[in-house]
mmCIF file of C-alpha atoms and ligand atoms in Angstrom:
data_model
loop_
_atom_site.group_PDB
_atom_site.id
_atom_site.type_symbol
_atom_site.label_atom_id
_atom_site.label_comp_id
_atom_site.label_asym_id
_atom_site.label_seq_id
_atom_site.Cartn_x
_atom_site.Cartn_y
_atom_site.Cartn_z
ATOM 1 C CA MET A 1 201.268 29.797 -188.857
ATOM 2 C CA ALA A 2 199.588 27.008 -187.142
ATOM 3 C CA LYS A 3 200.122 27.774 -182.752
ATOM 4 C CA GLN A 4 202.672 25.394 -181.517
ATOM 5 C CA GLN A 5 201.346 23.704 -178.698
ATOM 6 C CA ILE A 6 203.205 23.065 -175.269
ATOM 7 C CA LYS A 7 205.287 20.373 -174.904
ATOM 8 C CA PHE A 8 205.158 18.615 -171.436
ATOM 9 C CA PHE A 9 208.892 19.477 -171.210
ATOM 10 C CA GLN A 10 208.425 23.086 -171.606
ATOM 11 C CA THR A 11 205.553 22.466 -168.410
ATOM 12 C CA GLY A 12 207.135 24.744 -165.529
ATOM 13 C CA SER A 13 206.590 23.259 -161.634
ATOM 14 C CA PHE A 14 203.500 23.213 -159.854
ATOM 15 C CA ALA A 15 205.437 23.226 -156.750
ATOM 16 C CA VAL A 16 207.324 25.885 -154.570
ATOM 17 C CA GLY A 17 210.287 24.087 -152.362
ATOM 18 C CA GLY A 18 208.505 21.324 -152.318
ATOM 19 C CA ARG A 19 204.945 22.548 -151.430
ATOM 20 C CA LEU A 20 202.066 21.907 -154.102
ATOM 21 C CA LEU A 21 200.757 25.216 -154.874
ATOM 22 C CA ASP A 22 197.061 26.294 -155.325
ATOM 23 C CA PRO A 23 196.130 26.723 -159.061
ATOM 24 C CA GLU A 24 195.613 30.059 -158.556
ATOM 25 C CA GLN A 25 199.720 30.667 -156.942
ATOM 26 C CA ARG A 26 200.961 28.670 -159.865
ATOM 27 C CA SER A 27 203.310 30.452 -162.125
ATOM 28 C CA VAL A 28 202.240 31.498 -165.481
ATOM 29 C CA GLN A 29 204.346 28.653 -167.153
ATOM 30 C CA SER A 30 203.043 25.999 -165.078
ATOM 31 C CA ASP A 31 199.745 26.288 -166.770
ATOM 32 C CA ALA A 32 199.149 23.844 -170.079
ATOM 33 C CA ARG A 33 197.260 26.864 -171.468
ATOM 34 C CA ARG A 34 200.223 29.498 -171.407
ATOM 35 C CA SER A 35 200.216 30.783 -174.311
ATOM 36 C CA ASN A 36 203.955 30.211 -175.594
ATOM 37 C CA THR A 37 204.277 33.393 -177.279
ATOM 38 C CA LEU A 38 208.358 32.289 -177.724
ATOM 39 C CA THR A 39 207.922 29.058 -178.701
ATOM 40 C CA SER A 40 210.551 26.471 -179.542
ATOM 41 C CA GLY A 41 212.831 26.279 -183.139
ATOM 42 C CA HIS A 42 214.472 29.453 -182.484
ATOM 43 C CA ARG A 43 218.431 30.041 -183.137
ATOM 44 C CA ALA A 44 219.633 31.471 -179.372
ATOM 45 C CA CYS A 45 222.732 29.628 -178.564
ATOM 46 C CA GLN A 46 222.146 27.247 -175.508
ATOM 47 C CA GLY A 47 221.481 28.421 -172.107
ATOM 48 C CA CYS A 48 220.517 31.863 -173.513
ATOM 49 C CA GLY A 49 218.995 34.079 -170.383
ATOM 50 C CA GLU A 50 217.741 36.837 -172.828
ATOM 51 C CA ALA A 51 215.351 33.599 -174.385
ATOM 52 C CA LEU A 52 214.891 32.683 -171.058
ATOM 53 C CA GLY A 53 213.528 36.046 -169.817
ATOM 54 C CA ALA A 54 211.748 36.988 -172.816
ATOM 55 C CA ARG A 55 209.835 33.856 -172.860
ATOM 56 C CA TYR A 56 208.447 34.243 -168.563
ATOM 57 C CA ALA A 57 207.959 37.767 -169.583
ATOM 58 C CA LEU A 58 206.133 37.216 -172.423
ATOM 59 C CA ASP A 59 204.082 34.583 -171.494
ATOM 60 C CA ALA A 60 202.587 36.898 -168.112
ATOM 61 C CA ALA A 61 202.102 39.807 -170.026
ATOM 62 C CA MET A 62 199.961 37.728 -172.420
ATOM 63 C CA ARG A 63 198.210 36.010 -169.471
ATOM 64 C CA ALA A 64 197.659 40.057 -167.939
ATOM 65 C CA SER A 65 196.358 40.908 -171.272
ATOM 66 C CA GLY A 66 193.751 38.177 -171.694
ATOM 67 C CA GLY A 67 195.913 37.216 -175.235
ATOM 68 C CA ARG A 68 195.092 40.965 -176.411
ATOM 69 C CA LEU A 69 199.032 42.097 -176.640
ATOM 70 C CA ILE A 70 201.687 43.588 -179.274
ATOM 71 C CA ALA A 71 205.184 43.513 -178.941
ATOM 72 C CA ALA A 72 207.849 45.879 -180.453
ATOM 73 C CA ASN A 73 211.555 44.291 -180.765
ATOM 74 C CA ALA A 74 214.592 46.707 -181.448
ATOM 75 C CA THR A 75 217.210 44.791 -183.350
ATOM 76 C CA GLY A 76 220.074 42.386 -181.206
ATOM 77 C CA CYS A 77 219.955 38.743 -180.369
ATOM 78 C CA LEU A 78 216.034 38.345 -179.245
ATOM 79 C CA GLU A 79 214.984 39.523 -182.631
ATOM 80 C CA VAL A 80 217.710 38.071 -184.467
ATOM 81 C CA PHE A 81 217.284 34.425 -182.678
ATOM 82 C CA SER A 82 213.554 34.552 -183.031
ATOM 83 C CA THR A 83 212.573 35.413 -186.649
ATOM 84 C CA PRO A 84 214.836 34.452 -189.492
ATOM 85 C CA PHE A 85 213.191 35.521 -192.573
ATOM 86 C CA PRO A 86 210.290 33.910 -192.662
ATOM 87 C CA GLU A 87 210.589 32.449 -189.965
ATOM 88 C CA SER A 88 209.389 33.038 -186.361
ATOM 89 C CA SER A 89 209.364 31.976 -182.969
ATOM 90 C CA TRP A 90 207.049 34.254 -181.897
ATOM 91 C CA GLN A 91 203.197 33.401 -181.172
ATOM 92 C CA LEU A 92 201.325 36.953 -180.991
ATOM 93 C CA PRO A 93 201.687 40.140 -183.162
ATOM 94 C CA TRP A 94 205.073 40.899 -183.017
ATOM 95 C CA ILE A 95 206.804 43.776 -185.216
ATOM 96 C CA HIS A 96 210.721 44.407 -185.619
ATOM 97 C CA SER A 97 211.976 48.326 -185.182
ATOM 98 C CA LEU A 98 215.129 49.333 -185.862
ATOM 99 C CA PHE A 99 217.914 48.815 -183.003
ATOM 100 C CA GLY A 100 217.655 52.295 -181.836
ATOM 101 C CA ASN A 101 213.545 53.079 -182.093
ATOM 102 C CA ALA A 102 211.514 50.518 -180.424
ATOM 103 C CA PRO A 103 210.265 52.587 -177.459
ATOM 104 C CA ALA A 104 209.075 55.070 -180.176
ATOM 105 C CA VAL A 105 207.488 52.348 -182.553
ATOM 106 C CA ALA A 106 205.749 50.879 -179.123
ATOM 107 C CA THR A 107 204.509 54.705 -178.545
ATOM 108 C CA GLY A 108 203.374 54.480 -181.891
ATOM 109 C CA ILE A 109 201.375 51.591 -181.797
ATOM 110 C CA ALA A 110 199.345 52.980 -178.663
ATOM 111 C CA ALA A 111 198.669 55.860 -180.252
ATOM 112 C CA ALA A 112 197.501 53.916 -183.176
ATOM 113 C CA LEU A 113 195.518 51.606 -180.562
ATOM 114 C CA ARG A 114 193.931 55.348 -178.580
ATOM 115 C CA ALA A 115 192.924 56.510 -181.774
ATOM 116 C CA LYS A 116 190.829 53.552 -182.864
ATOM 117 C CA GLY A 117 189.118 53.382 -179.520
ATOM 118 C CA ARG A 118 190.767 50.086 -178.839
ATOM 119 C CA ASP A 119 191.994 50.096 -175.055
ATOM 120 C CA ASP A 120 191.239 46.282 -174.462
ATOM 121 C CA VAL A 121 194.989 46.305 -176.438
ATOM 122 C CA ARG A 122 198.345 46.089 -174.823
ATOM 123 C CA VAL A 123 201.593 47.424 -175.887
ATOM 124 C CA ILE A 124 205.661 46.088 -175.137
ATOM 125 C CA GLY A 125 208.744 47.525 -176.514
ATOM 126 C CA GLN A 126 211.808 45.547 -175.794
ATOM 127 C CA GLY A 127 215.395 45.184 -176.786
ATOM 128 C CA GLY A 128 218.327 44.358 -175.347
ATOM 129 C CA ASP A 129 221.021 46.954 -173.191
ATOM 130 C CA GLY A 130 222.539 48.110 -176.456
ATOM 131 C CA GLY A 131 219.167 48.930 -177.681
ATOM 132 C CA THR A 132 217.799 50.139 -174.820
ATOM 133 C CA VAL A 133 220.608 51.928 -172.592
ATOM 134 C CA ASP A 134 222.709 53.255 -175.671
ATOM 135 C CA ILE A 135 221.215 53.837 -178.694
ATOM 136 C CA GLY A 136 217.448 54.039 -178.243
ATOM 137 C CA MET A 137 217.857 55.865 -175.043
ATOM 138 C CA GLY A 138 216.709 58.976 -176.549
ATOM 139 C CA CYS A 139 213.345 57.802 -177.533
ATOM 140 C CA LEU A 140 213.144 55.932 -174.281
ATOM 141 C CA SER A 141 212.954 59.244 -172.345
ATOM 142 C CA GLY A 142 210.470 60.819 -174.616
ATOM 143 C CA MET A 143 208.297 57.174 -174.394
ATOM 144 C CA PHE A 144 208.640 58.344 -170.424
ATOM 145 C CA GLU A 145 208.026 61.707 -170.352
ATOM 146 C CA ARG A 146 205.230 61.240 -172.292
ATOM 147 C CA ASN A 147 204.187 58.705 -169.931
ATOM 148 C CA ASP A 148 202.774 56.507 -172.929
ATOM 149 C CA ASP A 149 200.962 53.200 -171.960
ATOM 150 C CA VAL A 150 203.708 50.819 -173.040
ATOM 151 C CA LEU A 151 205.473 48.301 -170.661
ATOM 152 C CA TYR A 152 209.540 48.348 -171.961
ATOM 153 C CA VAL A 153 211.562 45.393 -170.565
ATOM 154 C CA CYS A 154 215.300 45.494 -171.429
ATOM 155 C CA TYR A 155 217.208 42.212 -171.755
ATOM 156 C CA ASP A 156 220.326 43.229 -169.925
ATOM 157 C CA ASN A 157 223.214 40.870 -170.982
ATOM 158 C CA GLU A 158 226.008 43.610 -170.416
ATOM 159 C CA GLY A 159 227.079 43.996 -173.718
ATOM 160 C CA TYR A 160 226.475 43.923 -177.665
ATOM 161 C CA MET A 161 226.332 40.258 -178.157
ATOM 162 C CA ASN A 162 224.608 39.945 -181.786
ATOM 163 C CA THR A 163 227.425 41.830 -182.885
ATOM 164 C CA GLY A 164 230.403 39.902 -181.423
ATOM 165 C CA VAL A 165 230.144 40.885 -177.732
ATOM 166 C CA GLN A 166 231.096 44.809 -177.581
ATOM 167 C CA ARG A 167 231.199 47.009 -174.564
ATOM 168 C CA SER A 168 227.574 48.415 -173.868
ATOM 169 C CA GLY A 169 226.610 51.671 -171.387
ATOM 170 C CA ALA A 170 225.556 48.747 -169.246
ATOM 171 C CA THR A 171 228.640 46.487 -169.228
ATOM 172 C CA PRO A 172 230.323 46.589 -165.980
ATOM 173 C CA PRO A 173 233.862 47.851 -165.159
ATOM 174 C CA ALA A 174 236.648 45.411 -165.712
ATOM 175 C CA ALA A 175 234.472 43.182 -167.745
ATOM 176 C CA ARG A 176 236.581 42.283 -171.035
ATOM 177 C CA THR A 177 234.488 42.324 -174.513
ATOM 178 C CA ALA A 178 235.690 42.708 -178.005
ATOM 179 C CA THR A 179 235.892 46.529 -177.244
ATOM 180 C CA THR A 180 237.433 46.204 -173.573
ATOM 181 C CA PRO A 181 240.159 43.479 -174.316
ATOM 182 C CA ALA A 182 242.025 42.478 -170.979
ATOM 183 C CA VAL A 183 245.069 43.600 -171.836
ATOM 184 C CA GLY A 184 247.353 46.820 -170.134
ATOM 185 C CA PRO A 185 247.225 48.048 -166.197
ATOM 186 C CA ALA A 186 243.603 48.306 -166.359
ATOM 187 C CA PRO A 187 242.006 45.631 -168.123
ATOM 188 C CA GLY A 188 238.505 45.177 -169.681
ATOM 189 C CA ASN A 189 235.968 47.647 -169.455
ATOM 190 C CA VAL A 190 237.206 51.191 -167.702
ATOM 191 C CA PHE A 191 235.803 52.164 -164.290
ATOM 192 C CA GLY A 192 233.857 55.166 -163.870
ATOM 193 C CA GLN A 193 232.176 55.179 -166.991
ATOM 194 C CA GLY A 194 228.391 53.437 -168.298
ATOM 195 C CA LYS A 195 225.197 54.112 -166.590
ATOM 196 C CA SER A 196 222.407 52.854 -165.057
ATOM 197 C CA ALA A 197 219.071 52.414 -166.836
ATOM 198 C CA PRO A 198 216.439 51.984 -163.978
ATOM 199 C CA LEU A 199 217.381 55.136 -162.170
ATOM 200 C CA ILE A 200 217.332 57.433 -165.064
ATOM 201 C CA ALA A 201 213.729 55.625 -165.662
ATOM 202 C CA MET A 202 212.977 56.495 -161.687
ATOM 203 C CA ALA A 203 214.342 60.179 -162.699
ATOM 204 C CA HIS A 204 211.297 60.107 -164.601
ATOM 205 C CA GLU A 205 209.051 59.602 -162.030
ATOM 206 C CA ILE A 206 206.689 57.263 -164.269
ATOM 207 C CA PRO A 207 204.501 54.703 -162.954
ATOM 208 C CA TYR A 208 206.605 51.954 -162.376
ATOM 209 C CA VAL A 209 210.353 50.614 -162.957
ATOM 210 C CA ALA A 210 211.473 47.678 -161.605
ATOM 211 C CA THR A 211 214.522 45.381 -161.805
ATOM 212 C CA ALA A 212 214.637 41.457 -161.811
ATOM 213 C CA THR A 213 216.643 38.523 -163.287
ATOM 214 C CA VAL A 214 216.524 35.130 -164.595
ATOM 215 C CA ALA A 215 217.283 33.904 -161.573
ATOM 216 C CA ASP A 216 214.067 34.126 -159.644
ATOM 217 C CA LEU A 217 211.379 33.673 -162.746
ATOM 218 C CA ARG A 218 208.588 34.066 -160.252
ATOM 219 C CA ASP A 219 209.559 37.381 -159.353
ATOM 220 C CA LEU A 220 209.983 38.496 -162.586
ATOM 221 C CA GLU A 221 206.456 37.106 -164.063
ATOM 222 C CA ALA A 222 204.953 38.801 -161.095
ATOM 223 C CA LYS A 223 206.211 42.375 -161.754
ATOM 224 C CA VAL A 224 205.531 41.984 -165.687
ATOM 225 C CA GLU A 225 201.822 41.235 -164.243
ATOM 226 C CA HIS A 226 202.142 44.230 -161.622
ATOM 227 C CA ALA A 227 203.005 46.260 -164.120
ATOM 228 C CA MET A 228 200.764 45.310 -166.448
ATOM 229 C CA GLY A 229 197.840 46.168 -164.412
ATOM 230 C CA LEU A 230 199.108 49.644 -164.701
ATOM 231 C CA HIS A 231 198.593 52.442 -167.451
ATOM 232 C CA GLY A 232 201.301 54.781 -168.782
ATOM 233 C CA ALA A 233 205.480 54.200 -169.074
ATOM 234 C CA ARG A 234 206.826 50.771 -167.326
ATOM 235 C CA TYR A 235 210.136 49.597 -166.985
ATOM 236 C CA LEU A 236 211.713 46.566 -166.479
ATOM 237 C CA HIS A 237 215.134 45.427 -166.352
ATOM 238 C CA VAL A 238 216.284 42.042 -166.194
ATOM 239 C CA LEU A 239 219.375 41.096 -165.459
ATOM 240 C CA VAL A 240 219.780 38.058 -168.531
ATOM 241 C CA THR A 241 222.618 36.092 -168.461
ATOM 242 C CA CYS A 242 225.212 35.428 -171.694
ATOM 243 C CA PRO A 243 226.909 32.323 -171.880
ATOM 244 C CA LEU A 244 228.676 32.856 -175.227
ATOM 245 C CA GLY A 245 229.308 36.520 -174.140
ATOM 246 C CA TRP A 246 230.455 36.083 -170.415
ATOM 247 C CA GLY A 247 232.196 32.853 -170.564
ATOM 248 C CA CYS A 248 230.345 30.432 -168.279
ATOM 249 C CA GLU A 249 228.525 27.152 -168.955
ATOM 250 C CA ALA A 250 225.159 27.001 -170.864
ATOM 251 C CA SER A 251 224.341 25.068 -167.641
ATOM 252 C CA GLN A 252 225.564 27.668 -165.037
ATOM 253 C CA THR A 253 222.610 30.685 -166.257
ATOM 254 C CA VAL A 254 220.377 30.897 -163.345
ATOM 255 C CA GLN A 255 223.028 30.153 -160.969
ATOM 256 C CA VAL A 256 225.476 33.037 -162.150
ATOM 257 C CA ALA A 257 222.331 35.775 -162.607
ATOM 258 C CA ARG A 258 221.537 34.622 -158.899
ATOM 259 C CA LEU A 259 225.103 34.881 -158.081
ATOM 260 C CA ALA A 260 224.804 38.714 -159.429
ATOM 261 C CA THR A 261 222.261 39.659 -156.512
ATOM 262 C CA GLU A 262 223.607 37.728 -153.724
ATOM 263 C CA SER A 263 227.020 39.539 -154.106
ATOM 264 C CA GLY A 264 224.948 42.524 -154.260
ATOM 265 C CA LEU A 265 226.603 43.613 -158.067
ATOM 266 C CA PHE A 266 222.637 43.757 -159.443
ATOM 267 C CA PRO A 267 220.227 45.432 -157.008
ATOM 268 C CA VAL A 268 216.211 44.115 -157.662
ATOM 269 C CA PHE A 269 213.934 46.516 -156.592
ATOM 270 C CA GLU A 270 210.895 48.110 -157.760
ATOM 271 C CA ALA A 271 209.987 51.983 -157.698
ATOM 272 C CA GLU A 272 206.613 53.623 -158.136
ATOM 273 C CA GLY A 273 206.358 57.570 -158.915
ATOM 274 C CA GLY A 274 210.233 57.719 -158.761
ATOM 275 C CA GLU A 275 210.714 56.077 -154.826
ATOM 276 C CA VAL A 276 211.854 52.690 -154.101
ATOM 277 C CA THR A 277 208.815 50.739 -153.027
ATOM 278 C CA SER A 278 210.446 46.978 -152.313
ATOM 279 C CA VAL A 279 213.755 45.666 -152.578
ATOM 280 C CA SER A 280 214.718 41.907 -153.101
ATOM 281 C CA ARG A 281 217.004 41.347 -149.905
ATOM 282 C CA ILE A 282 219.872 39.317 -149.679
ATOM 283 C CA ARG A 283 219.116 36.071 -147.871
ATOM 284 C CA ARG A 284 222.582 34.757 -148.249
ATOM 285 C CA ARG A 285 225.339 37.362 -148.735
ATOM 286 C CA VAL A 286 228.523 36.241 -151.302
ATOM 287 C CA PRO A 287 231.869 38.211 -152.029
ATOM 288 C CA VAL A 288 231.785 39.193 -155.244
ATOM 289 C CA ASP A 289 234.774 36.942 -156.094
ATOM 290 C CA GLU A 290 232.617 33.906 -156.421
ATOM 291 C CA TYR A 291 230.243 35.622 -158.895
ATOM 292 C CA LEU A 292 233.745 37.261 -160.841
ATOM 293 C CA LYS A 293 234.877 33.647 -160.822
ATOM 294 C CA VAL A 294 233.042 31.359 -162.930
ATOM 295 C CA GLN A 295 232.956 33.870 -165.783
ATOM 296 C CA LYS A 296 235.424 34.635 -168.780
ATOM 297 C CA ARG A 297 234.843 37.625 -169.313
ATOM 298 C CA TYR A 298 236.836 38.254 -165.531
ATOM 299 C CA ARG A 299 239.516 35.445 -165.807
ATOM 300 C CA HIS A 300 242.273 38.388 -166.221
ATOM 301 C CA LEU A 301 241.500 39.374 -162.666
ATOM 302 C CA PHE A 302 242.319 35.817 -161.570
ATOM 303 C CA GLU A 303 245.062 34.564 -163.723
ATOM 304 C CA PRO A 304 248.150 34.782 -164.297
ATOM 305 C CA THR A 305 248.111 37.034 -160.850
ATOM 306 C CA ARG A 306 245.216 38.387 -158.366
ATOM 307 C CA ARG A 307 243.993 41.171 -159.201
ATOM 308 C CA ASP A 308 242.885 42.305 -155.686
ATOM 309 C CA ASP A 309 243.091 45.828 -155.947
ATOM 310 C CA VAL A 310 240.315 45.227 -158.724
ATOM 311 C CA ILE A 311 238.314 42.425 -156.865
ATOM 312 C CA ASP A 312 238.281 45.069 -154.188
ATOM 313 C CA ALA A 313 237.185 48.283 -156.366
ATOM 314 C CA LEU A 314 234.346 45.979 -157.977
ATOM 315 C CA GLN A 315 233.982 44.531 -154.174
ATOM 316 C CA ALA A 316 233.309 48.458 -153.277
ATOM 317 C CA ARG A 317 230.343 48.427 -155.864
ATOM 318 C CA ALA A 318 228.341 45.696 -154.498
ATOM 319 C CA ASP A 319 229.177 47.452 -150.967
ATOM 320 C CA ARG A 320 227.159 50.703 -152.211
ATOM 321 C CA ASN A 321 224.491 48.713 -153.961
ATOM 322 C CA ILE A 322 223.634 47.205 -150.372
ATOM 323 C CA ARG A 323 223.966 49.938 -148.493
ATOM 324 C CA ARG A 324 221.910 51.865 -151.233
ATOM 325 C CA PHE A 325 218.988 50.265 -151.680
ATOM 326 C CA GLY A 326 219.113 48.634 -148.253
ATOM 327 C CA LEU A 327 219.504 45.299 -149.486
ATOM 328 C CA ASP A 328 221.076 43.605 -146.241
ATOM 329 C CA GLY A 329 219.099 40.327 -145.235
HETATM 330 C C1 LIG B 1 221.861 52.080 -186.145
HETATM 331 C C2 LIG B 1 223.133 50.564 -186.389
HETATM 332 N N1 LIG B 1 223.814 50.351 -185.946
HETATM 333 C C3 LIG B 1 224.349 49.195 -185.225
HETATM 334 C C4 LIG B 1 223.606 48.001 -186.224
HETATM 335 C C5 LIG B 1 224.232 46.823 -185.753
HETATM 336 N N2 LIG B 1 224.062 45.649 -184.342
HETATM 337 C C6 LIG B 1 222.664 44.693 -184.732
HETATM 338 S S1 LIG B 1 222.317 44.481 -182.840
HETATM 339 C C7 LIG B 1 223.786 45.429 -182.123
HETATM 340 C C8 LIG B 1 223.854 44.968 -180.612
HETATM 341 C C9 LIG B 1 222.885 44.965 -180.081
HETATM 342 O O1 LIG B 1 222.900 45.020 -178.239
HETATM 343 P P1 LIG B 1 222.078 44.941 -177.677
HETATM 344 O O2 LIG B 1 221.208 45.612 -177.610
HETATM 345 O O3 LIG B 1 222.577 44.382 -176.458
HETATM 346 O O4 LIG B 1 221.514 43.399 -177.711
HETATM 347 P P2 LIG B 1 221.647 41.876 -177.757
HETATM 348 O O5 LIG B 1 222.183 41.392 -178.740
HETATM 349 O O6 LIG B 1 222.905 42.000 -176.769
HETATM 350 O O7 LIG B 1 220.965 40.750 -177.145
HETATM 351 C C10 LIG B 1 224.351 46.114 -183.091
HETATM 352 C C11 LIG B 1 225.219 47.036 -183.012
HETATM 353 C C12 LIG B 1 222.698 48.349 -186.342
HETATM 354 N N3 LIG B 1 221.768 47.397 -186.654
HETATM 355 N N4 LIG B 1 221.637 49.512 -185.968
HETATM 356 S S1 LIG B 2 224.578 35.546 -177.828
HETATM 357 FE FE1 LIG B 2 224.183 35.653 -175.399
HETATM 358 S S2 LIG B 2 221.966 36.417 -175.911
HETATM 359 FE FE2 LIG B 2 222.869 36.047 -177.869
HETATM 360 S S3 LIG B 2 221.341 34.398 -178.149
HETATM 361 FE FE3 LIG B 2 223.676 33.470 -177.125
HETATM 362 S S4 LIG B 2 223.821 33.119 -175.270
HETATM 363 FE FE4 LIG B 2 221.597 34.794 -176.006
HETATM 364 MG MG1 LIG B 3 223.246 43.276 -175.254
#
């Protein structure tokens, strides 16, 4: 396959806040020589946060590894929209694993490279929240426990989107999915269930755990580059807006992810060896309803009558995150 060149409109900004940056400070995306790892022509929905997050994460990892990178990819939207046989949008060695074993396949690749004495080639495992938080959790925990030399990236769109928006262990309470309908006295996903994969990763005391969102792509790139500078098991959990599953406009992908962090519902932090080492403080704090209102998966909290009891419970979760991670700006 001929390598597709970067098109002008794909090139990112050379500036931050109107200030022209020195070349070494510019994002990976603003470099016309970037690898363009996930190139155009794939079949993601318009405004897909997973496509955006993966493009930035993989291009940053490619830059950090000098282009010597192999990716193992779990079944899910990212795999389905990028590789309808016999086509592929990937411009790196890329293997499709099963839904639940991408961490194990990545581990196997890292082991094979070690056996061949190839310490110049790095490995990434990646998948959605279903493939990571649910069915892949056993493999992932094993990868962490053995401290295998893999960076694993979870693109969290808070549901099984590829198969029609079913609930996952990362679906937030009250959200409507195909398997948690907005009916009955407690509509949507139930409170008190689910899990935090970043906290589980931290409990393994691996070298690096971080969260990020598609609202701050420079932060995402920086975390990938930092992770690639380390060895052993590393975990990056990226919140990626899904316009189709969340019921928001394609044009709101970045804005909705920003509201997730500004409300405190999605804490952005880094941890090394099981201890939090940095947090992204919230500069403009917003009530959770600003985040909920723009998504149809929460419409039942506002129509036909406003469910203050449920909104207050979600606000309490956000307040707890802000206390727990010290996010107050
Ligand atoms: C063992 C197994 N069970 C079920 C499926 C069907 N399946 C494929 S992708 C998917 C959901 C993927 O969800 P997630 O990992 O969150 O990725 P997303 O599509 O949301 O990006 C399911 C249930 C499968 N491929 N293999
Ligand atoms: S369903 Fe969601 S995650 Fe899947 S391609 Fe569409 S926007 Fe992206
Ligand atoms: Mg998902």
